[in-house]
Amino acid sequence: MAKISYVHLNGTVTVLDVPSGNSVMRGAVLNGVDGIVGQCGGGAMCGTCHVYVDEQCGVQLPPMRPVEDELLYGTASERRENSRLSCQLKITENNELDGLVVHLPEKQL
Amino acid sequence: MSMGTTSSPTPTPAAEETFPWERVCPFQPPQSYELFQTEPIRQVTLRDSGLRTWLVTGYHNIRLLLTDPRISASRKHANFPFYFHAPPEFRTETSFIGYDEPDHGQTRGKAAVTFTNRRVKMLREQIEQITDDAIAAMLQMTPPVDMHFALSLRVPMTVICILLGIPEDKHEFFQENGTVLLGGIATMEQRQAALVDVNEYLYELVALKEREPGDDLLSRAIAEYRNAGQSYEQRDLVNLCRLLMNGGHETTASMISLGTAALLEHPEQLALLKADDSLIDPAVEELIRYLTIGDIAVPRVALEDIEIGGVTIGKGDGILCLVLTGNRDPEVYDNPNDLILSRGKRGHLGFGHGLHYCIGADLARLELQIVWSKLFKAIPTLRLAKPFEEMGSKERAVIYGLWGLPVTW
């Protein structure tokens, strides 16, 4: 279980305990967090679960696979240095993502 | 009347009728879909296979089910909902469309990078040139011309062949066999023969790419297997190639022809599109939603009992997610049966949903945007060469569409 904070555009924050085995995307979708679509269900195919990772939160992220890098060039909101696809951020038994803070982009589609 | 159209004005009660049901009008769902208003998840008997299967309808039900890890896309399950006489090879010789994780991700990953939005955008100029050439060639012909063959099939076929590294002289061969493999009227023997012919060529092609790699998807997939130290069988690549080939041309071609007919039959919408270039992106999304040519192309099997919408789909049961019902869901779309180009946006179920979301979605979008941007400018007087009601439609085919699109100008 990892505590993940989703920061909405208006500054409000949704904090969720996301069980291991789920991704940051799936945690949001299952709990009705607006701002993450996840159209392909986590297959790293659609680029609609784009988030900006808060660099102040100090959480170490898994490396980016080439397909994620490719997809981030086609997201609806601009790609920034801290852009990631939240479907590729998986909560593991070791809880490396605990305390992660992600900012939701303006649009996903 | 062309083959394939046997629409009946008074359908028999759906309970006695085997599924798939026919669309009375190609722009509207089969009349019996009205039954889903009171019973959105129900069982039916499938045509040819005689299997009982679940029909799951509605935007939210379908999205929920297609991201549920308890469903399988594998064709190997006894109850996999085939609605035609499927040869045994259709169960075994599939590619990632019929795989579950982890095989699905591993195989799909070999092709995925080629179809990302960024890579697809790089193809724009090439697709524009292919489209210009096809339209110019069509204009050299004496109308009426069957646009389905002169343009609709030609553009996506040329593009997918370039991506896969297939020479131009094989386009017609794949076009003909694709129609047999995905069409609604082929017999099992015809499907089997088409599969043998296509595979024979693809084995040669894979061997060629192994010997002489080029700048194409197939060569890159081989290199990826080798670089990762993974073993592969030629068969894996043949099946991957055939999937991308069939998925890459028949679908988009159907959208071009049926979409063009829809625009011509909705002149007020077409006028808006002609007057405003910026309408093309939403127009493409709306046409994909409105027509949903893959309505019956999302089959699954339940791996465990799944409770959804008040019913329990039993372990091992077959499921068809009728994505047209999701795309016409009145809870999601106001006046869902109307074509309103300006409201189009992504988020519809026209490319499916979940892990098997169409790998070629962005490529298809770009092809459709380019074709419709150019077609009505190049031929402003384009019109159907016979009444739309007389066009033959591919009823019960895996990919819905028209058998042809005779046009004049």
Short mmCIF file of C-alpha atoms in Angstrom, two decimals:
data_model
loop_
_atom_site.label_atom_id
_atom_site.label_comp_id
_atom_site.label_asym_id
_atom_site.label_seq_id
_atom_site.Cartn_x
_atom_site.Cartn_y
_atom_site.Cartn_z
CA MET A 1 0.00 0.00 0.00
CA ALA A 2 1.44 3.39 -0.99
CA LYS A 3 0.13 6.85 -0.20
CA ILE A 4 -0.24 8.75 -3.47
CA SER A 5 -1.25 12.40 -3.70
CA TYR A 6 -2.99 13.66 -6.83
CA VAL A 7 -2.87 17.45 -7.12
CA HIS A 8 -5.72 18.85 -9.22
CA LEU A 9 -5.44 21.93 -11.42
CA ASN A 10 -7.27 24.05 -8.86
CA GLY A 11 -4.76 23.05 -6.19
CA THR A 12 -6.96 20.61 -4.28
CA VAL A 13 -5.32 17.31 -3.40
CA THR A 14 -6.76 13.80 -3.40
CA VAL A 15 -4.74 11.41 -1.26
CA LEU A 16 -5.25 7.70 -1.86
CA ASP A 17 -3.83 4.53 -0.36
CA VAL A 18 -3.13 2.52 -3.48
CA PRO A 19 -2.65 -1.20 -2.88
CA SER A 20 0.43 -2.92 -4.28
CA GLY A 21 -0.08 -4.46 -7.68
CA ASN A 22 -1.85 -1.36 -8.91
CA SER A 23 -0.46 1.56 -10.84
CA VAL A 24 -0.82 5.22 -9.99
CA MET A 25 -3.20 5.40 -12.98
CA ARG A 26 -5.38 2.54 -11.80
CA GLY A 27 -5.53 3.96 -8.28
CA ALA A 28 -6.94 7.16 -9.74
CA VAL A 29 -9.39 5.54 -12.15
CA LEU A 30 -10.82 3.12 -9.58
CA ASN A 31 -11.39 5.99 -7.16
CA GLY A 32 -12.91 8.37 -9.66
CA VAL A 33 -10.07 10.90 -9.67
CA ASP A 34 -10.89 13.20 -12.56
CA GLY A 35 -7.97 14.17 -14.71
CA ILE A 36 -6.59 10.72 -15.48
CA VAL A 37 -8.28 8.77 -18.26
CA GLY A 38 -6.18 5.66 -18.83
CA GLN A 39 -7.96 4.75 -22.01
CA CYS A 40 -5.80 1.71 -22.79
CA GLY A 41 -6.14 0.35 -19.29
CA GLY A 42 -2.43 0.46 -18.52
CA GLY A 43 -0.88 -0.91 -21.66
CA ALA A 44 1.38 2.08 -22.33
CA MET A 45 -0.48 2.70 -25.55
CA CYS A 46 -2.61 5.82 -25.34
CA GLY A 47 -0.83 8.49 -23.30
CA THR A 48 -4.00 9.54 -21.46
CA CYS A 49 -2.68 8.99 -17.92
CA HIS A 50 -0.05 11.70 -18.19
CA VAL A 51 1.08 13.28 -14.90
CA TYR A 52 3.72 15.75 -13.78
CA VAL A 53 5.71 14.24 -10.93
CA ASP A 54 6.39 16.63 -8.05
CA GLU A 55 10.16 16.76 -7.88
CA GLN A 56 10.08 17.91 -4.27
CA CYS A 57 8.52 14.69 -3.00
CA GLY A 58 11.81 12.82 -3.24
CA VAL A 59 10.38 9.53 -4.44
CA GLN A 60 12.65 7.48 -6.68
CA LEU A 61 10.84 6.47 -9.87
CA PRO A 62 11.40 3.41 -12.04
CA PRO A 63 13.31 4.11 -15.27
CA MET A 64 11.32 5.02 -18.38
CA ARG A 65 10.87 2.39 -21.09
CA PRO A 66 11.30 3.54 -24.71
CA VAL A 67 7.57 3.18 -25.45
CA GLU A 68 6.67 5.52 -22.57
CA ASP A 69 9.21 8.03 -23.82
CA GLU A 70 7.65 7.86 -27.29
CA LEU A 71 4.12 8.30 -25.96
CA LEU A 72 5.01 11.32 -23.89
CA TYR A 73 5.77 13.18 -27.11
CA GLY A 74 2.12 12.85 -28.09
CA THR A 75 0.28 13.79 -24.92
CA ALA A 76 -2.60 16.28 -25.01
CA SER A 77 -0.89 18.58 -22.49
CA GLU A 78 2.72 19.63 -23.06
CA ARG A 79 5.50 17.31 -22.05
CA ARG A 80 7.78 18.61 -19.35
CA GLU A 81 10.95 17.23 -17.78
CA ASN A 82 8.91 15.70 -14.96
CA SER A 83 6.29 14.10 -17.23
CA ARG A 84 5.47 10.43 -16.74
CA LEU A 85 2.68 8.04 -17.67
CA SER A 86 1.04 7.05 -14.41
CA CYS A 87 0.23 3.55 -15.72
CA GLN A 88 3.96 2.87 -15.71
CA LEU A 89 4.34 3.82 -12.05
CA LYS A 90 3.47 0.57 -10.28
CA ILE A 91 3.10 0.12 -6.56
CA THR A 92 5.18 -2.88 -5.54
CA GLU A 93 5.46 -4.85 -2.32
CA ASN A 94 8.48 -2.72 -1.44
CA ASN A 95 6.40 0.47 -1.57
CA GLU A 96 9.05 2.58 -3.30
CA LEU A 97 6.36 4.99 -4.48
CA ASP A 98 4.98 5.74 -1.01
CA GLY A 99 4.66 9.51 -0.65
CA LEU A 100 4.57 10.19 -4.39
CA VAL A 101 2.93 13.46 -5.40
CA VAL A 102 1.68 13.88 -8.96
CA HIS A 103 0.17 16.96 -10.58
CA LEU A 104 -2.65 16.42 -13.06
CA PRO A 105 -2.28 18.10 -16.44
CA GLU A 106 -4.83 20.42 -18.01
CA LYS A 107 -6.15 17.76 -20.38
CA GLN A 108 -5.59 14.13 -21.34
CA LEU A 109 -7.58 13.89 -24.59
CA MET B 1 -28.13 -5.57 -55.03
CA SER B 2 -24.61 -6.42 -53.95
CA MET B 3 -23.86 -9.50 -51.94
CA GLY B 4 -24.21 -9.28 -48.24
CA THR B 5 -27.28 -7.12 -47.87
CA THR B 6 -30.37 -8.93 -46.80
CA SER B 7 -31.80 -6.35 -44.45
CA SER B 8 -35.30 -7.15 -43.42
CA PRO B 9 -37.66 -4.32 -42.49
CA THR B 10 -39.37 -6.37 -39.80
CA PRO B 11 -36.77 -8.30 -37.83
CA THR B 12 -37.84 -11.49 -36.12
CA PRO B 13 -37.87 -11.33 -32.32
CA ALA B 14 -34.26 -11.29 -31.18
CA ALA B 15 -34.75 -14.13 -28.73
CA GLU B 16 -35.21 -16.52 -31.65
CA GLU B 17 -32.68 -14.87 -33.87
CA THR B 18 -29.02 -15.84 -33.77
CA PHE B 19 -26.43 -13.14 -33.21
CA PRO B 20 -24.96 -11.03 -34.89
CA TRP B 21 -28.02 -9.10 -35.89
CA GLU B 22 -28.13 -6.97 -39.01
CA ARG B 23 -28.15 -3.22 -39.17
CA VAL B 24 -31.31 -2.11 -40.94
CA CYS B 25 -29.49 1.06 -41.94
CA PRO B 26 -25.66 1.08 -41.95
CA PHE B 27 -25.70 4.25 -39.87
CA GLN B 28 -27.86 2.84 -37.09
CA PRO B 29 -27.58 -0.11 -34.70
CA PRO B 30 -29.63 -3.25 -35.43
CA GLN B 31 -33.23 -2.67 -34.42
CA SER B 32 -33.09 -5.43 -31.81
CA TYR B 33 -30.48 -3.43 -29.86
CA GLU B 34 -33.53 -1.74 -28.34
CA LEU B 35 -33.75 -4.82 -26.11
CA PHE B 36 -30.67 -3.61 -24.24
CA GLN B 37 -32.60 -0.66 -22.84
CA THR B 38 -34.27 -3.03 -20.39
CA GLU B 39 -31.66 -5.78 -20.30
CA PRO B 40 -28.18 -4.35 -20.96
CA ILE B 41 -26.38 -7.64 -20.34
CA ARG B 42 -28.07 -10.67 -21.86
CA GLN B 43 -27.30 -14.04 -23.39
CA VAL B 44 -27.80 -14.94 -27.04
CA THR B 45 -27.05 -17.84 -29.35
CA LEU B 46 -24.35 -17.20 -31.91
CA ARG B 47 -24.79 -17.86 -35.57
CA ASP B 48 -22.87 -20.82 -37.05
CA SER B 49 -21.06 -21.85 -33.86
CA GLY B 50 -24.36 -22.16 -31.98
CA LEU B 51 -22.61 -21.10 -28.76
CA ARG B 52 -24.41 -19.21 -26.03
CA THR B 53 -22.61 -15.99 -25.25
CA TRP B 54 -23.10 -12.83 -23.20
CA LEU B 55 -23.67 -9.50 -24.85
CA VAL B 56 -22.39 -6.67 -22.67
CA THR B 57 -23.66 -3.23 -23.59
CA GLY B 58 -23.45 0.37 -22.40
CA TYR B 59 -20.45 2.69 -22.11
CA HIS B 60 -19.77 2.13 -18.42
CA ASN B 61 -20.33 -1.65 -18.38
CA ILE B 62 -17.99 -2.12 -21.31
CA ARG B 63 -15.24 0.09 -19.90
CA LEU B 64 -15.48 -1.70 -16.57
CA LEU B 65 -15.31 -5.15 -18.11
CA LEU B 66 -12.52 -4.41 -20.56
CA THR B 67 -10.19 -3.34 -17.76
CA ASP B 68 -11.13 -6.28 -15.55
CA PRO B 69 -8.17 -8.64 -15.13
CA ARG B 70 -10.57 -11.61 -14.98
CA ILE B 71 -11.24 -11.57 -18.72
CA SER B 72 -9.24 -13.27 -21.43
CA ALA B 73 -8.85 -12.53 -25.12
CA SER B 74 -7.45 -15.99 -25.87
CA ARG B 75 -9.09 -17.80 -28.75
CA LYS B 76 -8.26 -21.14 -27.15
CA HIS B 77 -11.21 -21.19 -24.76
CA ALA B 78 -13.98 -23.55 -25.89
CA ASN B 79 -16.60 -20.81 -25.52
CA PHE B 80 -14.65 -18.11 -27.32
CA PRO B 81 -17.51 -16.36 -29.12
CA PHE B 82 -16.93 -17.03 -32.79
CA TYR B 83 -20.02 -16.17 -34.82
CA PHE B 84 -18.82 -17.80 -38.01
CA HIS B 85 -17.37 -21.21 -38.85
CA ALA B 86 -13.84 -20.53 -37.62
CA PRO B 87 -11.11 -22.86 -38.84
CA PRO B 88 -8.97 -24.32 -36.03
CA GLU B 89 -6.11 -22.04 -37.08
CA PHE B 90 -8.17 -19.06 -35.90
CA ARG B 91 -7.71 -20.40 -32.38
CA THR B 92 -4.00 -21.15 -32.56
CA GLU B 93 -2.48 -18.82 -35.17
CA THR B 94 -3.39 -15.54 -33.58
CA SER B 95 -1.06 -12.82 -32.40
CA PHE B 96 -1.26 -10.33 -29.54
CA ILE B 97 -4.94 -9.57 -30.24
CA GLY B 98 -5.62 -13.07 -28.90
CA TYR B 99 -3.00 -13.18 -26.16
CA ASP B 100 -3.27 -12.45 -22.46
CA GLU B 101 -0.50 -11.04 -20.28
CA PRO B 102 2.42 -11.43 -20.23
CA ASP B 103 2.55 -12.74 -23.82
CA HIS B 104 0.31 -9.91 -25.04
CA GLY B 105 2.60 -7.15 -23.79
CA GLN B 106 5.76 -8.88 -24.97
CA THR B 107 4.51 -9.42 -28.50
CA ARG B 108 2.67 -6.13 -28.82
CA GLY B 109 5.77 -4.37 -27.52
CA LYS B 110 7.65 -5.51 -30.63
CA ALA B 111 5.35 -3.38 -32.75
CA ALA B 112 4.23 -0.68 -30.31
CA VAL B 113 6.90 1.95 -30.91
CA THR B 114 6.09 2.10 -34.63
CA PHE B 115 2.52 3.18 -33.83
CA THR B 116 3.07 5.80 -31.14
CA ASN B 117 1.69 9.26 -31.79
CA ARG B 118 5.16 10.71 -32.36
CA ARG B 119 6.18 8.10 -34.93
CA VAL B 120 2.83 8.32 -36.65
CA LYS B 121 3.12 12.11 -37.00
CA MET B 122 6.38 11.60 -38.87
CA LEU B 123 4.41 9.76 -41.55
CA ARG B 124 2.19 12.74 -42.36
CA GLU B 125 3.95 13.90 -45.52
CA GLN B 126 4.19 10.37 -46.85
CA ILE B 127 0.50 9.70 -46.24
CA GLU B 128 -0.42 13.03 -47.84
CA GLN B 129 1.53 12.07 -50.95
CA ILE B 130 -0.08 8.61 -51.08
CA THR B 131 -3.51 10.22 -50.74
CA ASP B 132 -2.81 12.86 -53.39
CA ASP B 133 -1.63 10.13 -55.79
CA ALA B 134 -4.70 7.97 -55.15
CA ILE B 135 -7.11 10.88 -55.67
CA ALA B 136 -5.27 11.98 -58.82
CA ALA B 137 -5.45 8.43 -60.19
CA MET B 138 -9.14 8.28 -59.35
CA LEU B 139 -9.76 11.53 -61.21
CA GLN B 140 -8.19 10.02 -64.31
CA MET B 141 -10.91 7.35 -64.33
CA THR B 142 -14.30 7.81 -65.94
CA PRO B 143 -16.99 8.02 -63.28
CA PRO B 144 -18.77 6.23 -61.77
CA VAL B 145 -15.77 4.89 -59.91
CA ASP B 146 -15.75 2.48 -56.98
CA MET B 147 -13.99 4.69 -54.46
CA HIS B 148 -13.66 1.85 -51.99
CA PHE B 149 -11.02 0.26 -54.18
CA ALA B 150 -9.60 3.40 -55.82
CA LEU B 151 -9.00 5.29 -52.58
CA SER B 152 -10.33 3.79 -49.36
CA LEU B 153 -8.35 0.55 -49.55
CA ARG B 154 -5.43 1.98 -51.41
CA VAL B 155 -4.30 4.54 -48.84
CA PRO B 156 -4.16 2.39 -45.68
CA MET B 157 -2.89 -0.61 -47.63
CA THR B 158 0.02 1.38 -49.04
CA VAL B 159 0.85 2.79 -45.62
CA ILE B 160 0.78 -0.52 -43.72
CA CYS B 161 2.82 -2.21 -46.45
CA ILE B 162 5.48 0.50 -46.17
CA LEU B 163 5.54 0.12 -42.37
CA LEU B 164 5.84 -3.66 -42.60
CA GLY B 165 8.24 -3.65 -45.52
CA ILE B 166 5.94 -5.35 -48.03
CA PRO B 167 6.50 -4.50 -51.72
CA GLU B 168 3.82 -2.71 -53.69
CA ASP B 169 3.05 -5.58 -56.05
CA LYS B 170 1.58 -7.53 -53.13
CA HIS B 171 -1.04 -4.95 -52.17
CA GLU B 172 -3.84 -6.45 -54.21
CA PHE B 173 -3.06 -9.92 -52.90
CA PHE B 174 -3.45 -8.75 -49.30
CA GLN B 175 -6.52 -6.72 -50.14
CA GLU B 176 -8.33 -9.73 -51.56
CA ASN B 177 -7.35 -12.08 -48.78
CA GLY B 178 -8.11 -9.53 -46.09
CA THR B 179 -11.67 -9.33 -47.34
CA VAL B 180 -12.03 -13.11 -47.13
CA LEU B 181 -10.48 -13.34 -43.64
CA LEU B 182 -12.54 -10.52 -42.10
CA GLY B 183 -15.63 -10.51 -44.29
CA GLY B 184 -18.98 -11.83 -43.23
CA ILE B 185 -19.73 -14.22 -46.06
CA ALA B 186 -16.61 -16.38 -46.48
CA THR B 187 -16.90 -20.10 -45.77
CA MET B 188 -14.53 -21.83 -43.39
CA GLU B 189 -12.72 -23.38 -46.35
CA GLN B 190 -12.28 -19.97 -47.98
CA ARG B 191 -10.90 -18.51 -44.78
CA GLN B 192 -8.54 -21.45 -44.39
CA ALA B 193 -7.29 -21.14 -47.98
CA ALA B 194 -6.73 -17.40 -47.57
CA LEU B 195 -4.77 -18.05 -44.41
CA VAL B 196 -2.54 -20.60 -46.17
CA ASP B 197 -1.85 -18.23 -49.07
CA VAL B 198 -1.09 -15.25 -46.88
CA ASN B 199 1.11 -17.27 -44.53
CA GLU B 200 3.10 -18.77 -47.38
CA TYR B 201 4.05 -15.30 -48.54
CA LEU B 202 4.70 -13.99 -45.02
CA TYR B 203 7.09 -16.86 -44.17
CA GLU B 204 9.12 -15.89 -47.23
CA LEU B 205 9.01 -12.25 -46.17
CA VAL B 206 10.20 -13.01 -42.62
CA ALA B 207 13.05 -15.11 -43.99
CA LEU B 208 13.99 -12.26 -46.31
CA LYS B 209 14.02 -9.72 -43.46
CA GLU B 210 16.16 -12.07 -41.39
CA ARG B 211 18.71 -12.21 -44.21
CA GLU B 212 18.41 -8.61 -45.40
CA PRO B 213 16.97 -6.32 -42.74
CA GLY B 214 15.42 -3.04 -43.90
CA ASP B 215 13.97 0.04 -42.23
CA ASP B 216 10.65 -1.53 -41.35
CA LEU B 217 8.67 -2.91 -38.42
CA LEU B 218 9.40 -6.54 -39.21
CA SER B 219 13.17 -6.00 -39.38
CA ARG B 220 13.08 -4.00 -36.15
CA ALA B 221 11.05 -6.72 -34.40
CA ILE B 222 13.61 -9.35 -35.44
CA ALA B 223 16.44 -7.12 -34.20
CA GLU B 224 14.64 -6.59 -30.89
CA TYR B 225 14.24 -10.32 -30.33
CA ARG B 226 17.91 -10.86 -31.15
CA ASN B 227 19.20 -7.95 -29.06
CA ALA B 228 17.18 -9.10 -26.07
CA GLY B 229 18.53 -12.61 -26.52
CA GLN B 230 14.96 -13.87 -26.84
CA SER B 231 14.17 -16.81 -29.03
CA TYR B 232 11.29 -16.55 -31.45
CA GLU B 233 9.67 -18.66 -34.06
CA GLN B 234 9.10 -17.38 -37.57
CA ARG B 235 5.48 -18.24 -36.91
CA ASP B 236 5.28 -15.52 -34.22
CA LEU B 237 6.38 -12.91 -36.72
CA VAL B 238 4.11 -14.23 -39.47
CA ASN B 239 1.12 -14.00 -37.14
CA LEU B 240 2.15 -10.54 -35.93
CA CYS B 241 2.53 -9.37 -39.51
CA ARG B 242 -0.81 -10.80 -40.60
CA LEU B 243 -2.59 -9.18 -37.67
CA LEU B 244 -1.12 -5.76 -38.43
CA MET B 245 -1.78 -6.21 -42.11
CA ASN B 246 -5.44 -7.10 -41.71
CA GLY B 247 -6.02 -4.71 -38.85
CA GLY B 248 -4.20 -1.99 -40.72
CA HIS B 249 -6.13 -1.80 -43.93
CA GLU B 250 -9.61 -3.35 -43.82
CA THR B 251 -10.62 -1.26 -40.82
CA THR B 252 -9.45 2.13 -42.04
CA ALA B 253 -10.73 1.40 -45.55
CA SER B 254 -14.17 0.62 -44.14
CA MET B 255 -14.10 3.87 -42.20
CA ILE B 256 -13.13 5.91 -45.28
CA SER B 257 -15.92 4.46 -47.43
CA LEU B 258 -18.67 4.38 -44.83
CA GLY B 259 -17.58 7.72 -43.40
CA THR B 260 -17.58 9.35 -46.83
CA ALA B 261 -21.07 7.98 -47.44
CA ALA B 262 -22.17 9.30 -44.05
CA LEU B 263 -20.85 12.76 -44.87
CA LEU B 264 -22.51 12.77 -48.29
CA GLU B 265 -25.78 11.67 -46.69
CA HIS B 266 -25.51 14.45 -44.08
CA PRO B 267 -24.89 17.42 -46.42
CA GLU B 268 -25.33 20.04 -43.71
CA GLN B 269 -22.52 18.42 -41.70
CA LEU B 270 -20.34 18.07 -44.79
CA ALA B 271 -20.85 21.76 -45.57
CA LEU B 272 -19.56 22.65 -42.11
CA LEU B 273 -16.51 20.47 -42.63
CA LYS B 274 -15.80 21.99 -46.04
CA ALA B 275 -16.02 25.48 -44.56
CA ASP B 276 -13.74 24.91 -41.60
CA ASP B 277 -10.45 22.97 -41.79
CA SER B 278 -10.16 22.93 -38.01
CA LEU B 279 -13.23 20.71 -37.81
CA ILE B 280 -11.37 17.71 -39.19
CA ASP B 281 -10.04 16.35 -35.88
CA PRO B 282 -13.40 16.28 -34.07
CA ALA B 283 -15.07 15.13 -37.31
CA VAL B 284 -12.89 12.03 -37.44
CA GLU B 285 -13.62 11.17 -33.81
CA GLU B 286 -17.36 11.69 -34.29
CA LEU B 287 -17.47 9.57 -37.43
CA ILE B 288 -15.60 6.77 -35.66
CA ARG B 289 -18.06 6.98 -32.77
CA TYR B 290 -21.11 7.22 -35.01
CA LEU B 291 -20.21 4.31 -37.30
CA THR B 292 -18.32 2.03 -34.87
CA ILE B 293 -17.30 -0.48 -37.52
CA GLY B 294 -15.80 -2.80 -34.89
CA ASP B 295 -19.05 -3.22 -32.97
CA ILE B 296 -18.80 -7.02 -32.86
CA ALA B 297 -15.00 -7.21 -32.89
CA VAL B 298 -14.40 -7.20 -29.12
CA PRO B 299 -14.75 -10.83 -27.94
CA ARG B 300 -13.65 -12.08 -24.53
CA VAL B 301 -14.01 -15.04 -22.17
CA ALA B 302 -14.55 -14.84 -18.40
CA LEU B 303 -11.73 -16.49 -16.43
CA GLU B 304 -13.77 -16.39 -13.22
CA ASP B 305 -17.35 -15.61 -12.26
CA ILE B 306 -17.80 -11.89 -12.86
CA GLU B 307 -20.66 -9.90 -11.39
CA ILE B 308 -21.53 -6.93 -13.51
CA GLY B 309 -24.67 -4.86 -13.91
CA GLY B 310 -26.68 -7.19 -11.69
CA VAL B 311 -25.85 -10.41 -13.55
CA THR B 312 -23.18 -13.03 -13.03
CA ILE B 313 -21.17 -13.98 -16.07
CA GLY B 314 -20.00 -17.50 -15.33
CA LYS B 315 -16.41 -18.70 -15.44
CA GLY B 316 -15.64 -19.86 -18.97
CA ASP B 317 -18.52 -18.00 -20.60
CA GLY B 318 -18.00 -16.11 -23.83
CA ILE B 319 -18.61 -12.37 -23.97
CA LEU B 320 -19.08 -9.86 -26.77
CA CYS B 321 -18.69 -6.22 -25.77
CA LEU B 322 -20.91 -4.36 -28.23
CA VAL B 323 -18.97 -1.13 -28.46
CA LEU B 324 -21.58 0.53 -30.69
CA THR B 325 -23.96 0.51 -27.71
CA GLY B 326 -21.32 2.33 -25.66
CA ASN B 327 -20.82 4.86 -28.42
CA ARG B 328 -24.56 5.45 -28.64
CA ASP B 329 -25.11 5.47 -24.87
CA PRO B 330 -27.59 8.28 -24.08
CA GLU B 331 -26.03 8.66 -20.63
CA VAL B 332 -22.78 9.70 -22.29
CA TYR B 333 -23.88 11.34 -25.55
CA ASP B 334 -26.85 13.64 -26.04
CA ASN B 335 -28.87 12.61 -29.10
CA PRO B 336 -26.47 9.70 -29.60
CA ASN B 337 -27.95 8.66 -32.94
CA ASP B 338 -27.18 12.02 -34.54
CA LEU B 339 -23.99 12.82 -36.42
CA ILE B 340 -22.67 16.12 -35.05
CA LEU B 341 -19.08 16.59 -36.24
CA SER B 342 -18.22 19.47 -33.95
CA ARG B 343 -18.73 17.45 -30.77
CA GLY B 344 -16.30 14.68 -31.68
CA LYS B 345 -13.61 13.87 -29.18
CA ARG B 346 -11.50 10.96 -28.08
CA GLY B 347 -12.92 8.84 -25.31
CA HIS B 348 -15.39 6.88 -27.43
CA LEU B 349 -15.05 3.09 -27.66
CA GLY B 350 -14.48 2.95 -31.42
CA PHE B 351 -10.93 1.68 -30.92
CA GLY B 352 -11.91 -0.55 -28.02
CA HIS B 353 -10.78 -0.03 -24.46
CA GLY B 354 -8.30 -1.58 -22.08
CA LEU B 355 -5.13 -3.51 -22.83
CA HIS B 356 -6.24 -4.44 -26.32
CA TYR B 357 -6.99 -0.84 -27.30
CA CYS B 358 -6.26 -0.55 -31.04
CA ILE B 359 -2.52 -0.33 -31.59
CA GLY B 360 -3.09 1.59 -34.82
CA ALA B 361 -5.54 4.16 -33.43
CA ASP B 362 -3.35 7.19 -34.01
CA LEU B 363 -2.33 5.99 -37.45
CA ALA B 364 -5.97 5.47 -38.40
CA ARG B 365 -6.86 8.92 -37.08
CA LEU B 366 -4.14 10.54 -39.16
CA GLU B 367 -5.09 8.63 -42.31
CA LEU B 368 -8.74 9.60 -41.94
CA GLN B 369 -7.89 13.23 -41.23
CA ILE B 370 -5.71 13.44 -44.33
CA VAL B 371 -8.13 11.64 -46.66
CA TRP B 372 -11.18 13.71 -45.70
CA SER B 373 -9.18 16.96 -45.64
CA LYS B 374 -8.13 16.36 -49.22
CA LEU B 375 -11.00 14.44 -50.80
CA PHE B 376 -13.68 17.13 -50.70
CA LYS B 377 -11.23 19.85 -51.75
CA ALA B 378 -9.95 17.84 -54.71
CA ILE B 379 -13.43 16.74 -55.77
CA PRO B 380 -15.92 19.33 -54.46
CA THR B 381 -18.76 17.85 -56.50
CA LEU B 382 -18.24 14.30 -55.19
CA ARG B 383 -21.51 12.42 -54.80
CA LEU B 384 -22.82 8.87 -54.57
CA ALA B 385 -23.41 7.24 -57.95
CA LYS B 386 -26.49 5.40 -56.71
CA PRO B 387 -28.86 5.79 -53.78
CA PHE B 388 -27.23 4.98 -50.47
CA GLU B 389 -29.98 2.46 -49.69
CA GLU B 390 -28.74 0.36 -52.61
CA MET B 391 -25.15 0.10 -51.41
CA GLY B 392 -24.35 -3.38 -50.13
CA SER B 393 -23.22 -3.55 -46.52
CA LYS B 394 -21.06 -6.21 -44.85
CA GLU B 395 -23.66 -7.47 -42.42
CA ARG B 396 -22.28 -9.74 -39.66
CA ALA B 397 -18.70 -9.16 -40.76
CA VAL B 398 -16.09 -8.79 -38.02
CA ILE B 399 -15.40 -5.33 -39.42
CA TYR B 400 -18.54 -3.60 -40.65
CA GLY B 401 -18.53 -1.55 -43.83
CA LEU B 402 -19.67 -1.30 -47.42
CA TRP B 403 -18.78 -3.75 -50.16
CA GLY B 404 -18.12 -0.85 -52.47
CA LEU B 405 -18.67 2.88 -52.81
CA PRO B 406 -19.62 3.90 -56.35
CA VAL B 407 -19.16 7.65 -56.66
CA THR B 408 -19.32 10.23 -59.39
CA TRP B 409 -18.49 13.94 -59.70
#
